[in-house]
XYZ file of C-alpha atoms in Angstrom:
224
model
C -25.379 -13.976 -15.536
C -22.500 -16.156 -14.321
C -23.038 -17.591 -10.859
C -19.894 -17.592 -8.716
C -20.102 -20.472 -6.268
C -17.808 -20.472 -3.201
C -16.706 -24.108 -3.213
C -12.970 -23.734 -3.632
C -12.354 -26.322 -0.989
C -13.944 -28.959 -3.222
C -12.044 -27.945 -6.357
C -8.623 -26.748 -5.256
C -6.393 -26.968 -2.217
C -6.214 -23.183 -1.897
C -8.161 -20.196 -3.214
C -6.099 -17.534 -5.048
C -7.876 -14.991 -2.823
C -5.948 -16.363 0.169
C -2.670 -15.586 -1.605
C -3.612 -11.905 -1.566
C -3.214 -11.899 2.229
C 0.325 -13.296 1.925
C 1.130 -10.536 -0.575
C -0.526 -7.904 1.637
C 1.669 -8.881 4.615
C 4.688 -7.547 2.690
C 3.152 -4.051 2.751
C 3.382 -3.947 6.551
C 7.070 -4.909 6.336
C 7.695 -2.092 3.820
C 5.950 0.516 5.990
C 7.972 -0.573 9.039
C 11.199 -0.214 7.026
C 10.282 3.288 5.811
C 9.385 4.242 9.373
C 12.811 3.140 10.583
C 14.443 4.931 7.643
C 12.750 8.218 8.456
C 13.870 7.946 12.082
C 17.400 7.490 10.742
C 17.069 10.644 8.668
C 15.564 12.809 11.387
C 17.899 11.613 14.129
C 21.019 11.752 12.005
C 21.595 8.029 11.548
C 21.492 6.317 14.938
C 19.729 3.212 13.631
C 20.720 0.784 10.887
C 22.764 2.016 7.965
C 20.588 3.563 5.290
C 22.006 1.401 2.504
C 21.069 -1.677 4.492
C 17.499 -0.389 4.850
C 17.160 0.189 1.099
C 18.447 -3.343 0.467
C 15.861 -4.630 2.948
C 12.980 -2.926 1.191
C 14.239 -4.135 -2.212
C 14.268 -7.706 -0.901
C 10.726 -7.355 0.505
C 9.455 -5.964 -2.794
C 11.151 -8.753 -4.796
C 9.552 -11.372 -2.552
C 6.151 -9.699 -2.982
C 6.638 -9.707 -6.774
C 7.245 -13.455 -6.764
C 4.039 -13.969 -4.721
C 2.105 -11.820 -7.207
C 3.495 -13.679 -10.239
C 2.667 -17.023 -8.660
C -0.892 -15.825 -7.966
C -1.464 -14.519 -11.491
C 0.136 -17.533 -13.206
C -1.881 -20.176 -11.363
C -5.443 -18.902 -11.542
C -8.234 -21.468 -11.919
C -10.584 -21.371 -14.897
C -13.015 -18.409 -14.959
C -16.068 -20.382 -13.841
C -14.313 -21.393 -10.640
C -13.121 -17.929 -9.602
C -14.913 -16.472 -6.573
C -14.791 -13.049 -8.254
C -14.438 -11.848 -11.859
C -10.897 -12.530 -13.080
C -10.237 -8.958 -14.424
C -11.294 -7.578 -11.049
C -8.944 -9.948 -9.265
C -6.032 -9.095 -11.588
C -6.621 -5.347 -11.218
C -6.699 -5.718 -7.452
C -3.327 -7.519 -7.453
C -1.899 -4.692 -9.594
C -3.046 -1.960 -7.198
C -1.893 -3.878 -4.130
C 1.503 -4.355 -5.755
C 1.593 -0.639 -6.617
C 1.517 0.109 -2.865
C 4.786 -1.773 -2.512
C 6.291 -0.126 -5.599
C 5.484 3.318 -4.151
C 7.018 2.326 -0.794
C 10.188 1.250 -2.586
C 10.267 4.521 -4.600
C 9.764 6.560 -1.405
C 12.818 5.047 0.224
C 14.945 5.429 -2.890
C 14.056 9.133 -3.098
C 15.069 9.530 0.530
C 18.327 7.657 -0.068
C 19.293 9.606 -3.195
C 21.266 12.199 -1.248
C 21.383 13.411 2.340
C 18.883 16.169 3.062
C 18.802 18.005 6.386
C 15.096 17.901 7.234
C 14.089 21.218 8.868
C 12.851 20.812 12.424
C 9.634 22.651 11.544
C 8.457 19.806 9.268
C 9.906 16.781 11.068
C 6.709 16.139 13.042
C 4.582 16.698 9.916
C 6.535 13.991 8.094
C 6.143 11.610 11.019
C 2.372 12.322 11.147
C 2.121 11.747 7.389
C 3.887 8.419 7.656
C 1.655 7.459 10.602
C -1.383 8.222 8.427
C 0.008 6.115 5.578
C 0.660 3.285 8.017
C -2.902 3.459 9.417
C -4.416 3.470 5.914
C -2.494 0.410 4.787
C -3.188 -1.384 8.089
C -6.938 -0.803 7.578
C -6.746 -2.551 4.201
C -5.908 -5.831 5.970
C -9.297 -6.274 7.737
C -11.069 -5.074 4.575
C -9.294 -7.719 2.487
C -9.905 -10.524 4.994
C -13.581 -9.586 5.436
C -14.049 -9.572 1.650
C -12.439 -12.992 1.270
C -14.646 -14.410 4.028
C -17.726 -12.930 2.354
C -17.012 -14.171 -1.190
C -16.086 -17.604 0.149
C -19.382 -17.809 2.030
C -17.627 -17.956 5.425
C -19.253 -14.688 6.596
C -22.571 -12.912 6.060
C -21.442 -9.568 7.521
C -21.914 -7.479 4.392
C -22.422 -4.165 6.218
C -19.404 -4.753 8.449
C -17.285 -5.427 5.370
C -18.453 -2.222 3.688
C -17.624 -0.313 6.892
C -14.015 -1.531 6.526
C -13.848 0.102 3.067
C -15.209 3.375 4.435
C -12.477 3.458 7.125
C -9.795 3.112 4.444
C -11.300 5.986 2.426
C -11.622 8.230 5.502
C -7.979 7.674 6.492
C -6.842 8.228 2.920
C -8.671 11.558 2.914
C -6.791 12.596 6.089
C -3.473 11.731 4.454
C -4.350 13.789 1.384
C -4.909 16.834 3.612
C -1.614 16.253 5.462
C 0.214 15.942 2.139
C -1.268 19.202 0.802
C -0.342 21.041 4.005
C 3.224 19.712 3.829
C 3.567 20.771 0.188
C 2.438 24.268 1.147
C 4.952 24.427 4.006
C 7.819 23.191 1.855
C 7.185 25.722 -0.908
C 7.185 28.523 1.665
C 10.564 27.481 3.145
C 13.906 28.963 2.259
C 15.528 25.715 1.130
C 17.754 24.624 -1.721
C 15.615 23.663 -4.732
C 17.159 20.160 -4.795
C 16.106 19.600 -1.161
C 12.537 20.711 -1.870
C 12.349 18.577 -5.021
C 13.644 15.477 -3.241
C 11.326 15.862 -0.239
C 8.351 16.552 -2.518
C 8.903 13.267 -4.356
C 9.293 11.388 -1.086
C 5.992 12.854 0.142
C 4.261 12.114 -3.179
C 5.389 8.477 -3.047
C 3.894 8.138 0.441
C 0.683 9.688 -0.868
C 0.711 7.241 -3.816
C 0.778 4.391 -1.310
C -2.494 5.690 0.141
C -3.985 6.365 -3.292
C -3.350 2.759 -4.336
C -4.676 1.516 -0.998
C -7.913 3.377 -1.700
C -8.012 1.808 -5.187
C -7.687 -1.591 -3.530
C -10.646 -0.816 -1.249
C -12.709 0.270 -4.267
C -11.935 -3.015 -6.045
C -12.825 -5.012 -2.950
C -16.139 -3.153 -2.849
C -16.735 -4.100 -6.504
C -16.033 -7.763 -5.671
C -19.027 -7.901 -3.321
C -21.326 -5.742 -5.490
C -24.648 -7.377 -6.289
């Protein structure tokens, strides 16, 4: 058995685990941009131009990619990692997938103008709120995990409770997504409109699915 000792401060200026928080912060920026974009759609374009919003989210995702590459390219030797290296690399992949799905969601919305029926406008807003809450809950889970593996906290049960909150919120989003799919299929809309909205909804759901994967990997990092 390999013993992982939390003495990064003695061996390196900064733990790669801390870089995950910097990368995670980009998710909040992406969610805020999608939120503003959806308001634009529903209200008929009273906020920033949609093309500008898509450029914004592309820039955020590119910045996040550079953070991820820097993290993965400058890992310390295996013995000095606080967690198993494959686990760390998989976590970075799933966290980056959240951003990729956010970018895809906005691009599906921007593909062509769709008049969103009033009967599903609130459902879309509620879905996006659920996605936002799920991704926000990942932040405390990530920070609690880092504190635990670095030996700065002993609150193991509190950390596991953070993972459970992420899973519970993800489950709520799954139900909202299924209900929206059902509503859309029952509506008398052009097939292209239904197809485009379905993909937008699926991309939002993918954000939550990858957030749940992140929580599962964080749980594995503190497994005994």
